[in-house]
PDB file of C-alpha atoms in Angstrom:
ATOM      1  CA  UNK A   1     -29.667  22.558  -2.850  1.00  0.00           C
ATOM      2  CA  UNK A   2     -27.057  22.629  -5.588  1.00  0.00           C
ATOM      3  CA  UNK A   3     -25.349  19.384  -6.576  1.00  0.00           C
ATOM      4  CA  UNK A   4     -23.062  18.038  -9.273  1.00  0.00           C
ATOM      5  CA  UNK A   5     -24.990  15.405 -11.232  1.00  0.00           C
ATOM      6  CA  UNK A   6     -23.727  12.728 -13.607  1.00  0.00           C
ATOM      7  CA  UNK A   7     -26.537  12.047 -16.067  1.00  0.00           C
ATOM      8  CA  UNK A   8     -24.728   9.633 -18.405  1.00  0.00           C
ATOM      9  CA  UNK A   9     -21.207   8.389 -19.109  1.00  0.00           C
ATOM     10  CA  UNK A  10     -20.953  10.427 -22.302  1.00  0.00           C
ATOM     11  CA  UNK A  11     -22.144  13.675 -20.695  1.00  0.00           C
ATOM     12  CA  UNK A  12     -20.192  16.204 -18.619  1.00  0.00           C
ATOM     13  CA  UNK A  13     -20.915  16.696 -14.931  1.00  0.00           C
ATOM     14  CA  UNK A  14     -23.475  19.459 -14.466  1.00  0.00           C
ATOM     15  CA  UNK A  15     -24.454  21.701 -11.560  1.00  0.00           C
ATOM     16  CA  UNK A  16     -28.184  21.331 -10.861  1.00  0.00           C
ATOM     17  CA  UNK A  17     -30.740  22.405  -8.301  1.00  0.00           C
ATOM     18  CA  UNK A  18     -32.230  19.346  -6.562  1.00  0.00           C
ATOM     19  CA  UNK A  19     -34.165  18.565  -3.390  1.00  0.00           C
ATOM     20  CA  UNK A  20     -32.300  18.436  -0.096  1.00  0.00           C
ATOM     21  CA  UNK A  21     -32.057  14.895   1.337  1.00  0.00           C
ATOM     22  CA  UNK A  22     -34.673  13.761   3.865  1.00  0.00           C
ATOM     23  CA  UNK A  23     -33.199  12.166   6.975  1.00  0.00           C
ATOM     24  CA  UNK A  24     -33.946   8.794   8.534  1.00  0.00           C
ATOM     25  CA  UNK A  25     -33.843   8.340  12.321  1.00  0.00           C
ATOM     26  CA  UNK A  26     -30.118   7.463  12.432  1.00  0.00           C
ATOM     27  CA  UNK A  27     -28.821   9.942   9.869  1.00  0.00           C
ATOM     28  CA  UNK A  28     -27.393  13.442   9.828  1.00  0.00           C
ATOM     29  CA  UNK A  29     -27.266  16.149   7.209  1.00  0.00           C
ATOM     30  CA  UNK A  30     -23.799  17.572   6.627  1.00  0.00           C
ATOM     31  CA  UNK A  31     -23.402  20.988   5.034  1.00  0.00           C
ATOM     32  CA  UNK A  32     -20.400  20.293   2.814  1.00  0.00           C
ATOM     33  CA  UNK A  33     -17.651  22.909   2.898  1.00  0.00           C
ATOM     34  CA  UNK A  34     -15.205  21.000   0.693  1.00  0.00           C
ATOM     35  CA  UNK A  35     -15.137  17.699  -1.178  1.00  0.00           C
ATOM     36  CA  UNK A  36     -12.291  15.830  -2.871  1.00  0.00           C
ATOM     37  CA  UNK A  37     -12.059  13.686  -5.972  1.00  0.00           C
ATOM     38  CA  UNK A  38     -10.687  10.176  -6.225  1.00  0.00           C
ATOM     39  CA  UNK A  39      -9.687   8.045  -9.202  1.00  0.00           C
ATOM     40  CA  UNK A  40     -12.948   6.189  -8.569  1.00  0.00           C
ATOM     41  CA  UNK A  41     -14.911   9.312  -9.563  1.00  0.00           C
ATOM     42  CA  UNK A  42     -13.056   9.526 -12.867  1.00  0.00           C
ATOM     43  CA  UNK A  43     -13.746   5.876 -13.745  1.00  0.00           C
ATOM     44  CA  UNK A  44     -17.442   6.364 -12.968  1.00  0.00           C
ATOM     45  CA  UNK A  45     -17.650   9.412 -15.270  1.00  0.00           C
ATOM     46  CA  UNK A  46     -16.310   7.376 -18.187  1.00  0.00           C
ATOM     47  CA  UNK A  47     -18.625   4.435 -17.484  1.00  0.00           C
ATOM     48  CA  UNK A  48     -15.897   2.019 -16.355  1.00  0.00           C
ATOM     49  CA  UNK A  49     -17.015   1.141 -12.851  1.00  0.00           C
ATOM     50  CA  UNK A  50     -19.308  -1.566 -11.494  1.00  0.00           C
ATOM     51  CA  UNK A  51     -22.882  -0.748 -10.528  1.00  0.00           C
ATOM     52  CA  UNK A  52     -23.151   2.695 -12.122  1.00  0.00           C
ATOM     53  CA  UNK A  53     -26.595   4.285 -11.995  1.00  0.00           C
ATOM     54  CA  UNK A  54     -27.875   7.495 -13.556  1.00  0.00           C
ATOM     55  CA  UNK A  55     -28.423  10.135 -12.433  1.00  0.00           C
ATOM     56  CA  UNK A  56     -25.762  10.038  -9.705  1.00  0.00           C
ATOM     57  CA  UNK A  57     -24.153  12.483  -7.324  1.00  0.00           C
ATOM     58  CA  UNK A  58     -20.523  11.417  -7.008  1.00  0.00           C
ATOM     59  CA  UNK A  59     -17.996  12.173  -4.304  1.00  0.00           C
ATOM     60  CA  UNK A  60     -16.698   9.976  -1.485  1.00  0.00           C
ATOM     61  CA  UNK A  61     -14.666  12.576   0.407  1.00  0.00           C
ATOM     62  CA  UNK A  62     -16.176  15.466   2.298  1.00  0.00           C
ATOM     63  CA  UNK A  63     -15.778  17.821   5.251  1.00  0.00           C
ATOM     64  CA  UNK A  64     -18.444  20.089   6.634  1.00  0.00           C
ATOM     65  CA  UNK A  65     -20.777  21.058   9.463  1.00  0.00           C
ATOM     66  CA  UNK A  66     -23.648  18.952  10.785  1.00  0.00           C
ATOM     67  CA  UNK A  67     -26.781  21.009  10.109  1.00  0.00           C
ATOM     68  CA  UNK A  68     -29.561  18.536  10.986  1.00  0.00           C
ATOM     69  CA  UNK A  69     -29.846  15.285  12.936  1.00  0.00           C
ATOM     70  CA  UNK A  70     -32.306  12.392  12.841  1.00  0.00           C
ATOM     71  CA  UNK A  71     -34.468  11.772  15.896  1.00  0.00           C
ATOM     72  CA  UNK A  72     -32.226   9.016  17.314  1.00  0.00           C
ATOM     73  CA  UNK A  73     -28.919  10.832  16.778  1.00  0.00           C
ATOM     74  CA  UNK A  74     -27.035  12.414  19.679  1.00  0.00           C
ATOM     75  CA  UNK A  75     -27.771  16.149  19.424  1.00  0.00           C
ATOM     76  CA  UNK A  76     -24.182  16.916  20.403  1.00  0.00           C
ATOM     77  CA  UNK A  77     -23.290  16.360  16.742  1.00  0.00           C
ATOM     78  CA  UNK A  78     -25.337  19.407  15.717  1.00  0.00           C
ATOM     79  CA  UNK A  79     -23.117  22.245  14.388  1.00  0.00           C
ATOM     80  CA  UNK A  80     -19.972  20.128  14.791  1.00  0.00           C
ATOM     81  CA  UNK A  81     -17.180  20.293  12.196  1.00  0.00           C
ATOM     82  CA  UNK A  82     -16.757  16.784  10.803  1.00  0.00           C
ATOM     83  CA  UNK A  83     -15.181  14.538   8.215  1.00  0.00           C
ATOM     84  CA  UNK A  84     -17.042  11.530   6.836  1.00  0.00           C
ATOM     85  CA  UNK A  85     -15.846   7.938   6.660  1.00  0.00           C
ATOM     86  CA  UNK A  86     -16.918   6.940   3.118  1.00  0.00           C
ATOM     87  CA  UNK A  87     -16.518   3.223   3.838  1.00  0.00           C
ATOM     88  CA  UNK A  88     -20.021   2.020   4.747  1.00  0.00           C
ATOM     89  CA  UNK A  89     -21.303  -1.305   6.082  1.00  0.00           C
ATOM     90  CA  UNK A  90     -17.859  -2.806   6.597  1.00  0.00           C
ATOM     91  CA  UNK A  91     -19.183  -5.537   8.861  1.00  0.00           C
ATOM     92  CA  UNK A  92     -17.909  -7.257  12.004  1.00  0.00           C
ATOM     93  CA  UNK A  93     -14.739  -8.883  10.608  1.00  0.00           C
ATOM     94  CA  UNK A  94     -11.714  -6.571  10.609  1.00  0.00           C
ATOM     95  CA  UNK A  95     -10.004  -8.681   7.921  1.00  0.00           C
ATOM     96  CA  UNK A  96     -12.481  -8.016   5.102  1.00  0.00           C
ATOM     97  CA  UNK A  97     -15.670  -6.149   4.209  1.00  0.00           C
ATOM     98  CA  UNK A  98     -19.039  -7.895   4.126  1.00  0.00           C
ATOM     99  CA  UNK A  99     -21.489  -8.269   1.233  1.00  0.00           C
ATOM    100  CA  UNK A 100     -23.368  -5.073   2.069  1.00  0.00           C
ATOM    101  CA  UNK A 101     -20.212  -2.954   1.896  1.00  0.00           C
ATOM    102  CA  UNK A 102     -20.483   0.238  -0.133  1.00  0.00           C
ATOM    103  CA  UNK A 103     -18.564   3.444  -0.753  1.00  0.00           C
ATOM    104  CA  UNK A 104     -20.204   6.850  -0.424  1.00  0.00           C
ATOM    105  CA  UNK A 105     -20.818   8.390  -3.844  1.00  0.00           C
ATOM    106  CA  UNK A 106     -22.238   5.286  -5.553  1.00  0.00           C
ATOM    107  CA  UNK A 107     -24.819   3.903  -5.039  1.00  0.00           C
ATOM    108  CA  UNK A 108     -25.568   6.470  -2.301  1.00  0.00           C
ATOM    109  CA  UNK A 109     -25.517  10.133  -3.308  1.00  0.00           C
ATOM    110  CA  UNK A 110     -22.127  11.595  -2.490  1.00  0.00           C
ATOM    111  CA  UNK A 111     -20.370  14.730  -1.373  1.00  0.00           C
ATOM    112  CA  UNK A 112     -20.305  16.781  -4.600  1.00  0.00           C
ATOM    113  CA  UNK A 113     -23.226  18.785  -3.305  1.00  0.00           C
ATOM    114  CA  UNK A 114     -24.111  21.460  -0.782  1.00  0.00           C
ATOM    115  CA  UNK A 115     -25.516  18.782   1.552  1.00  0.00           C
ATOM    116  CA  UNK A 116     -25.089  15.049   2.001  1.00  0.00           C
ATOM    117  CA  UNK A 117     -26.870  12.660   4.344  1.00  0.00           C
ATOM    118  CA  UNK A 118     -24.999   9.866   6.127  1.00  0.00           C
ATOM    119  CA  UNK A 119     -25.477   7.705   9.179  1.00  0.00           C
ATOM    120  CA  UNK A 120     -24.096   9.349  12.301  1.00  0.00           C
ATOM    121  CA  UNK A 121     -21.746   6.395  12.879  1.00  0.00           C
ATOM    122  CA  UNK A 122     -19.650   7.573   9.915  1.00  0.00           C
ATOM    123  CA  UNK A 123     -18.886  10.982  11.415  1.00  0.00           C
ATOM    124  CA  UNK A 124     -15.534  11.911  12.959  1.00  0.00           C
ATOM    125  CA  UNK A 125     -14.470  15.291  14.355  1.00  0.00           C
ATOM    126  CA  UNK A 126     -12.486  17.271  11.806  1.00  0.00           C
ATOM    127  CA  UNK A 127      -8.809  17.504  12.838  1.00  0.00           C
ATOM    128  CA  UNK A 128      -8.541  21.043  14.196  1.00  0.00           C
ATOM    129  CA  UNK A 129      -5.238  21.831  12.481  1.00  0.00           C
ATOM    130  CA  UNK A 130      -6.667  21.212   8.993  1.00  0.00           C
ATOM    131  CA  UNK A 131      -8.480  23.609   6.681  1.00  0.00           C
ATOM    132  CA  UNK A 132     -11.732  22.475   5.092  1.00  0.00           C
ATOM    133  CA  UNK A 133      -9.904  21.644   1.865  1.00  0.00           C
ATOM    134  CA  UNK A 134      -7.185  19.650   3.638  1.00  0.00           C
ATOM    135  CA  UNK A 135      -9.713  17.769   5.758  1.00  0.00           C
ATOM    136  CA  UNK A 136     -11.815  16.877   2.715  1.00  0.00           C
ATOM    137  CA  UNK A 137      -8.737  15.374   1.047  1.00  0.00           C
ATOM    138  CA  UNK A 138      -8.217  12.857   3.835  1.00  0.00           C
ATOM    139  CA  UNK A 139     -10.877  10.112   4.030  1.00  0.00           C
ATOM    140  CA  UNK A 140     -10.805   7.664   1.102  1.00  0.00           C
ATOM    141  CA  UNK A 141      -7.182   7.803  -0.035  1.00  0.00           C
ATOM    142  CA  UNK A 142      -5.986   8.249   3.522  1.00  0.00           C
ATOM    143  CA  UNK A 143      -7.912   5.229   4.793  1.00  0.00           C
ATOM    144  CA  UNK A 144      -6.901   2.999   1.869  1.00  0.00           C
ATOM    145  CA  UNK A 145      -3.200   3.720   2.255  1.00  0.00           C
ATOM    146  CA  UNK A 146      -3.170   3.706   6.056  1.00  0.00           C
ATOM    147  CA  UNK A 147      -4.575   0.173   6.047  1.00  0.00           C
ATOM    148  CA  UNK A 148      -2.210  -0.866   3.241  1.00  0.00           C
ATOM    149  CA  UNK A 149       0.897   0.401   5.012  1.00  0.00           C
ATOM    150  CA  UNK A 150       0.166  -0.397   8.654  1.00  0.00           C
ATOM    151  CA  UNK A 151      -2.660  -2.947   8.999  1.00  0.00           C
ATOM    152  CA  UNK A 152      -1.591  -5.111   6.054  1.00  0.00           C
ATOM    153  CA  UNK A 153       2.029  -4.083   5.519  1.00  0.00           C
ATOM    154  CA  UNK A 154       2.821  -3.854   9.253  1.00  0.00           C
ATOM    155  CA  UNK A 155       5.333  -1.083   8.572  1.00  0.00           C
ATOM    156  CA  UNK A 156       7.309   0.053  11.610  1.00  0.00           C
ATOM    157  CA  UNK A 157      10.057   2.547  12.346  1.00  0.00           C
ATOM    158  CA  UNK A 158      13.235   1.780  10.438  1.00  0.00           C
ATOM    159  CA  UNK A 159      11.587  -0.312   7.713  1.00  0.00           C
ATOM    160  CA  UNK A 160      12.556   0.342   4.115  1.00  0.00           C
ATOM    161  CA  UNK A 161       9.385   1.163   2.191  1.00  0.00           C
ATOM    162  CA  UNK A 162       8.890   1.376  -1.579  1.00  0.00           C
ATOM    163  CA  UNK A 163       5.933   3.326  -2.975  1.00  0.00           C
ATOM    164  CA  UNK A 164       5.268   2.791  -6.674  1.00  0.00           C
ATOM    165  CA  UNK A 165       3.674   5.635  -8.615  1.00  0.00           C
ATOM    166  CA  UNK A 166       3.969   8.477  -6.118  1.00  0.00           C
ATOM    167  CA  UNK A 167       2.138  11.686  -7.002  1.00  0.00           C
ATOM    168  CA  UNK A 168      -1.581  11.038  -6.813  1.00  0.00           C
ATOM    169  CA  UNK A 169      -3.625  11.113  -3.631  1.00  0.00           C
ATOM    170  CA  UNK A 170      -2.817   7.567  -2.529  1.00  0.00           C
ATOM    171  CA  UNK A 171       0.898   7.855  -3.264  1.00  0.00           C
ATOM    172  CA  UNK A 172       1.339  11.092  -1.353  1.00  0.00           C
ATOM    173  CA  UNK A 173      -0.583   9.779   1.659  1.00  0.00           C
ATOM    174  CA  UNK A 174       1.490   6.590   1.754  1.00  0.00           C
ATOM    175  CA  UNK A 175       4.619   8.749   1.683  1.00  0.00           C
ATOM    176  CA  UNK A 176       3.366  10.969   4.514  1.00  0.00           C
ATOM    177  CA  UNK A 177       2.352   8.003   6.694  1.00  0.00           C
ATOM    178  CA  UNK A 178       5.670   6.208   6.178  1.00  0.00           C
ATOM    179  CA  UNK A 179       7.836   9.271   6.807  1.00  0.00           C
ATOM    180  CA  UNK A 180       5.894  10.145   9.961  1.00  0.00           C
ATOM    181  CA  UNK A 181       6.319   6.564  11.207  1.00  0.00           C
ATOM    182  CA  UNK A 182      10.091   6.790  10.827  1.00  0.00           C
ATOM    183  CA  UNK A 183      10.461   4.550   7.772  1.00  0.00           C
ATOM    184  CA  UNK A 184      13.089   5.019   5.064  1.00  0.00           C
ATOM    185  CA  UNK A 185      11.067   5.676   1.929  1.00  0.00           C
ATOM    186  CA  UNK A 186      11.839   5.247  -1.768  1.00  0.00           C
ATOM    187  CA  UNK A 187       9.470   6.058  -4.627  1.00  0.00           C
ATOM    188  CA  UNK A 188       8.881   5.564  -8.326  1.00  0.00           C
ATOM    189  CA  UNK A 189       7.117   7.923 -10.709  1.00  0.00           C
ATOM    190  CA  UNK A 190       6.920   8.700 -14.401  1.00  0.00           C
ATOM    191  CA  UNK A 191       7.685  12.339 -13.584  1.00  0.00           C
ATOM    192  CA  UNK A 192      11.033  13.681 -12.419  1.00  0.00           C
ATOM    193  CA  UNK A 193       9.232  16.667 -10.915  1.00  0.00           C
ATOM    194  CA  UNK A 194       7.056  14.388  -8.771  1.00  0.00           C
ATOM    195  CA  UNK A 195      10.114  12.474  -7.579  1.00  0.00           C
ATOM    196  CA  UNK A 196      11.731  15.759  -6.516  1.00  0.00           C
ATOM    197  CA  UNK A 197       8.567  16.774  -4.646  1.00  0.00           C
ATOM    198  CA  UNK A 198       8.509  13.397  -2.914  1.00  0.00           C
ATOM    199  CA  UNK A 199      12.124  13.907  -1.814  1.00  0.00           C
ATOM    200  CA  UNK A 200      11.200  17.327  -0.430  1.00  0.00           C
ATOM    201  CA  UNK A 201       8.510  15.547   1.628  1.00  0.00           C
ATOM    202  CA  UNK A 202      10.991  13.089   3.109  1.00  0.00           C
ATOM    203  CA  UNK A 203      11.624  10.360   0.529  1.00  0.00           C
ATOM    204  CA  UNK A 204      15.255   9.213   0.475  1.00  0.00           C
ATOM    205  CA  UNK A 205      15.353   8.756  -3.311  1.00  0.00           C
ATOM    206  CA  UNK A 206      13.276   7.849  -6.343  1.00  0.00           C
ATOM    207  CA  UNK A 207      13.533   6.489  -9.866  1.00  0.00           C
ATOM    208  CA  UNK A 208      11.497   6.767 -13.046  1.00  0.00           C
ATOM    209  CA  UNK A 209       9.456   3.644 -13.750  1.00  0.00           C
ATOM    210  CA  UNK A 210       9.849   4.529 -17.430  1.00  0.00           C
ATOM    211  CA  UNK A 211      13.525   3.549 -17.239  1.00  0.00           C
ATOM    212  CA  UNK A 212      14.341   0.024 -18.451  1.00  0.00           C
ATOM    213  CA  UNK A 213      16.486  -0.601 -15.375  1.00  0.00           C
ATOM    214  CA  UNK A 214      14.255   1.018 -12.724  1.00  0.00           C
ATOM    215  CA  UNK A 215      14.325  -2.068 -10.514  1.00  0.00           C
ATOM    216  CA  UNK A 216      18.102  -2.398 -10.796  1.00  0.00           C
ATOM    217  CA  UNK A 217      18.487   1.258  -9.830  1.00  0.00           C
ATOM    218  CA  UNK A 218      16.369   0.732  -6.718  1.00  0.00           C
ATOM    219  CA  UNK A 219      18.334  -2.403  -5.814  1.00  0.00           C
ATOM    220  CA  UNK A 220      21.570  -0.413  -5.911  1.00  0.00           C
ATOM    221  CA  UNK A 221      20.041   2.432  -3.873  1.00  0.00           C
ATOM    222  CA  UNK A 222      18.282   0.472  -1.153  1.00  0.00           C
ATOM    223  CA  UNK A 223      19.396  -3.155  -1.312  1.00  0.00           C
ATOM    224  CA  UNK A 224      15.838  -4.326  -0.714  1.00  0.00           C
ATOM    225  CA  UNK A 225      12.518  -3.389   0.870  1.00  0.00           C
ATOM    226  CA  UNK A 226      10.557  -4.585   3.876  1.00  0.00           C
ATOM    227  CA  UNK A 227       7.230  -3.166   2.660  1.00  0.00           C
ATOM    228  CA  UNK A 228       6.194  -2.395  -0.921  1.00  0.00           C
ATOM    229  CA  UNK A 229       2.934  -0.531  -1.589  1.00  0.00           C
ATOM    230  CA  UNK A 230       1.696  -0.758  -5.177  1.00  0.00           C
ATOM    231  CA  UNK A 231      -1.411   0.439  -6.973  1.00  0.00           C
ATOM    232  CA  UNK A 232      -0.481  -0.414 -10.580  1.00  0.00           C
ATOM    233  CA  UNK A 233       0.256  -4.165 -10.958  1.00  0.00           C
ATOM    234  CA  UNK A 234       1.047  -4.763 -14.656  1.00  0.00           C
ATOM    235  CA  UNK A 235       4.132  -6.288 -16.238  1.00  0.00           C
ATOM    236  CA  UNK A 236       6.552  -4.742 -13.745  1.00  0.00           C
ATOM    237  CA  UNK A 237       4.983  -6.444 -10.727  1.00  0.00           C
ATOM    238  CA  UNK A 238       7.290  -9.458 -10.950  1.00  0.00           C
ATOM    239  CA  UNK A 239      10.286  -7.171 -10.369  1.00  0.00           C
ATOM    240  CA  UNK A 240       8.912  -6.375  -6.934  1.00  0.00           C
ATOM    241  CA  UNK A 241       9.743  -9.947  -5.914  1.00  0.00           C
ATOM    242  CA  UNK A 242      13.403  -9.225  -6.660  1.00  0.00           C
ATOM    243  CA  UNK A 243      13.269  -6.000  -4.644  1.00  0.00           C
ATOM    244  CA  UNK A 244      11.569  -7.544  -1.615  1.00  0.00           C
ATOM    245  CA  UNK A 245      13.662  -8.464   1.402  1.00  0.00           C
ATOM    246  CA  UNK A 246      13.114 -11.882   3.014  1.00  0.00           C
ATOM    247  CA  UNK A 247       9.831 -11.707   4.952  1.00  0.00           C
ATOM    248  CA  UNK A 248       8.658  -8.603   3.093  1.00  0.00           C
ATOM    249  CA  UNK A 249       5.042  -7.621   2.559  1.00  0.00           C
ATOM    250  CA  UNK A 250       3.909  -6.517  -0.926  1.00  0.00           C
ATOM    251  CA  UNK A 251       0.530  -4.775  -0.610  1.00  0.00           C
ATOM    252  CA  UNK A 252      -1.617  -3.589  -3.517  1.00  0.00           C
ATOM    253  CA  UNK A 253      -4.989  -1.877  -3.887  1.00  0.00           C
ATOM    254  CA  UNK A 254      -5.258  -1.042  -7.590  1.00  0.00           C
ATOM    255  CA  UNK A 255      -4.395  -2.298 -11.052  1.00  0.00           C
ATOM    256  CA  UNK A 256      -4.032   0.715 -13.333  1.00  0.00           C
ATOM    257  CA  UNK A 257      -1.277  -0.969 -15.403  1.00  0.00           C
ATOM    258  CA  UNK A 258      -3.093  -4.280 -15.898  1.00  0.00           C
ATOM    259  CA  UNK A 259      -3.107  -7.667 -14.221  1.00  0.00           C
ATOM    260  CA  UNK A 260      -0.393  -9.508 -12.322  1.00  0.00           C
ATOM    261  CA  UNK A 261       1.922 -11.299 -14.772  1.00  0.00           C
ATOM    262  CA  UNK A 262       3.101 -14.896 -14.247  1.00  0.00           C
ATOM    263  CA  UNK A 263       5.257 -14.979 -11.106  1.00  0.00           C
ATOM    264  CA  UNK A 264       8.066 -17.258  -9.983  1.00  0.00           C
ATOM    265  CA  UNK A 265       6.466 -18.885  -6.961  1.00  0.00           C
ATOM    266  CA  UNK A 266       9.814 -20.220  -5.765  1.00  0.00           C
ATOM    267  CA  UNK A 267      10.956 -16.692  -4.965  1.00  0.00           C
ATOM    268  CA  UNK A 268       7.800 -16.119  -2.989  1.00  0.00           C
ATOM    269  CA  UNK A 269       8.046 -19.176  -0.760  1.00  0.00           C
ATOM    270  CA  UNK A 270      11.833 -19.203  -0.404  1.00  0.00           C
ATOM    271  CA  UNK A 271      11.916 -15.530   0.669  1.00  0.00           C
ATOM    272  CA  UNK A 272       8.797 -16.024   2.858  1.00  0.00           C
ATOM    273  CA  UNK A 273       7.053 -13.143   1.044  1.00  0.00           C
ATOM    274  CA  UNK A 274       3.461 -12.049   1.592  1.00  0.00           C
ATOM    275  CA  UNK A 275       1.459 -10.638  -1.322  1.00  0.00           C
ATOM    276  CA  UNK A 276      -1.583  -8.886   0.123  1.00  0.00           C
ATOM    277  CA  UNK A 277      -4.614  -7.268  -1.446  1.00  0.00           C
ATOM    278  CA  UNK A 278      -6.549  -4.539   0.346  1.00  0.00           C
ATOM    279  CA  UNK A 279      -9.568  -2.320  -0.241  1.00  0.00           C
ATOM    280  CA  UNK A 280     -10.550   0.720   1.816  1.00  0.00           C
ATOM    281  CA  UNK A 281     -10.502  -0.076   5.568  1.00  0.00           C
ATOM    282  CA  UNK A 282     -12.407  -0.960   8.712  1.00  0.00           C
ATOM    283  CA  UNK A 283     -13.853   1.532  11.230  1.00  0.00           C
ATOM    284  CA  UNK A 284     -10.872   0.767  13.480  1.00  0.00           C
ATOM    285  CA  UNK A 285      -8.519   1.640  10.605  1.00  0.00           C
ATOM    286  CA  UNK A 286     -10.310   4.957  10.069  1.00  0.00           C
ATOM    287  CA  UNK A 287     -10.154   5.877  13.753  1.00  0.00           C
ATOM    288  CA  UNK A 288      -6.473   4.929  13.909  1.00  0.00           C
ATOM    289  CA  UNK A 289      -5.802   7.085  10.833  1.00  0.00           C
ATOM    290  CA  UNK A 290      -7.524  10.133  12.329  1.00  0.00           C
ATOM    291  CA  UNK A 291      -5.603   9.642  15.591  1.00  0.00           C
ATOM    292  CA  UNK A 292      -2.340   9.392  13.592  1.00  0.00           C
ATOM    293  CA  UNK A 293      -3.165  12.611  11.709  1.00  0.00           C
ATOM    294  CA  UNK A 294      -3.818  14.423  14.979  1.00  0.00           C
ATOM    295  CA  UNK A 295      -0.741  12.991  16.698  1.00  0.00           C
ATOM    296  CA  UNK A 296       1.691  13.827  13.891  1.00  0.00           C
ATOM    297  CA  UNK A 297      -0.149  16.934  12.656  1.00  0.00           C
ATOM    298  CA  UNK A 298      -0.232  15.488   9.140  1.00  0.00           C
ATOM    299  CA  UNK A 299      -1.393  17.959   6.494  1.00  0.00           C
ATOM    300  CA  UNK A 300      -2.788  16.283   3.349  1.00  0.00           C
ATOM    301  CA  UNK A 301      -1.264  17.494   0.092  1.00  0.00           C
ATOM    302  CA  UNK A 302      -3.786  19.470  -1.969  1.00  0.00           C
ATOM    303  CA  UNK A 303      -2.782  19.969  -5.594  1.00  0.00           C
ATOM    304  CA  UNK A 304      -5.533  22.373  -6.675  1.00  0.00           C
ATOM    305  CA  UNK A 305      -8.870  23.668  -5.418  1.00  0.00           C
ATOM    306  CA  UNK A 306     -11.785  24.159  -7.826  1.00  0.00           C
ATOM    307  CA  UNK A 307     -15.228  25.623  -7.310  1.00  0.00           C
ATOM    308  CA  UNK A 308     -17.997  23.033  -7.136  1.00  0.00           C
ATOM    309  CA  UNK A 309     -19.390  24.347 -10.422  1.00  0.00           C
ATOM    310  CA  UNK A 310     -16.079  23.420 -12.101  1.00  0.00           C
ATOM    311  CA  UNK A 311     -16.286  19.747 -11.134  1.00  0.00           C
ATOM    312  CA  UNK A 312     -16.100  18.545 -14.736  1.00  0.00           C
ATOM    313  CA  UNK A 313     -12.936  20.568 -15.294  1.00  0.00           C
ATOM    314  CA  UNK A 314     -11.449  19.061 -12.129  1.00  0.00           C
ATOM    315  CA  UNK A 315     -12.223  15.499 -13.289  1.00  0.00           C
ATOM    316  CA  UNK A 316     -10.610  16.203 -16.659  1.00  0.00           C
ATOM    317  CA  UNK A 317      -7.420  17.216 -14.855  1.00  0.00           C
ATOM    318  CA  UNK A 318      -7.439  13.887 -13.028  1.00  0.00           C
ATOM    319  CA  UNK A 319      -7.753  12.110 -16.377  1.00  0.00           C
ATOM    320  CA  UNK A 320      -4.222  13.213 -17.293  1.00  0.00           C
ATOM    321  CA  UNK A 321      -2.687  12.348 -13.874  1.00  0.00           C
ATOM    322  CA  UNK A 322      -0.866  15.665 -13.768  1.00  0.00           C
ATOM    323  CA  UNK A 323      -1.674  16.360 -10.121  1.00  0.00           C
ATOM    324  CA  UNK A 324       0.564  15.909  -7.082  1.00  0.00           C
ATOM    325  CA  UNK A 325      -1.753  15.259  -4.171  1.00  0.00           C
ATOM    326  CA  UNK A 326      -5.504  15.647  -4.074  1.00  0.00           C
ATOM    327  CA  UNK A 327      -7.907  17.639  -6.236  1.00  0.00           C
ATOM    328  CA  UNK A 328     -10.476  19.418  -4.066  1.00  0.00           C
ATOM    329  CA  UNK A 329     -13.777  21.200  -4.734  1.00  0.00           C
ATOM    330  CA  UNK A 330     -15.198  23.875  -2.459  1.00  0.00           C
ATOM    331  CA  UNK A 331     -18.877  24.725  -2.232  1.00  0.00           C
TER     332      UNK A 331
END
């Protein structure tokens, strides 16, 4: 089969011919129709991710058709259109992942290939209203943000929600989830064009985080927020305490702008705030997300589709954060 292989951090991704995976008794082989990139893939290609091994086949997101099944797998999966939950070995506790937790695409070979093998328990029927490219965009970013907004943030209809850094895969999914749930949504971005796109998707308003008074602008617009979803941290994180309503939940799953600065703990306890970290999501979160997508006929935002052979070009686009939505590869 053909696969995209990362041979070293200082080398481009290359398309190579390699052996097809051999299945264990509880695994299936999925013929990948489309795969999507995540920020995780970019960090791996530049050598800034834990546990990197070479050579590696990256890719956590994929949609395709089950072409082979292991001897203990229900044969009803054969020839089914599926998406793959990339969150493996979560464990029995819904609150956190166990020590054996891993994400498809490292250390296991991922979806940037014609075929990928996974345990059958990670398969879910592809939402029928989605194209291959749209379905492939869903799993990792969708799961991460669904858990952040609903499981951790406990967002409900009528809540005021702030999404920092809208535009990438996680930001657009958070926006779609919140709008579909009936929340009033506000966003920040470094791009006026991305703010306008977010408003077209249902955001009430947005501000540029490059402005000195971005937090003051949001305070005037919204008054305060019940749920804040952040993936940047950095020096501006302390301003989120000012923007949070009493009892608000501030949820974060990334730190692209640095670490959390010193915070005024008095604001946190007096306003009864919750500051919550989250990573990926449990099997129950994934099932709930797929059900939500089917119920509300959510269509993931795809920025651009590349051929599998152009994977390195696609990763370079992600490097500059110019996309709105997900970057997808088709085999």
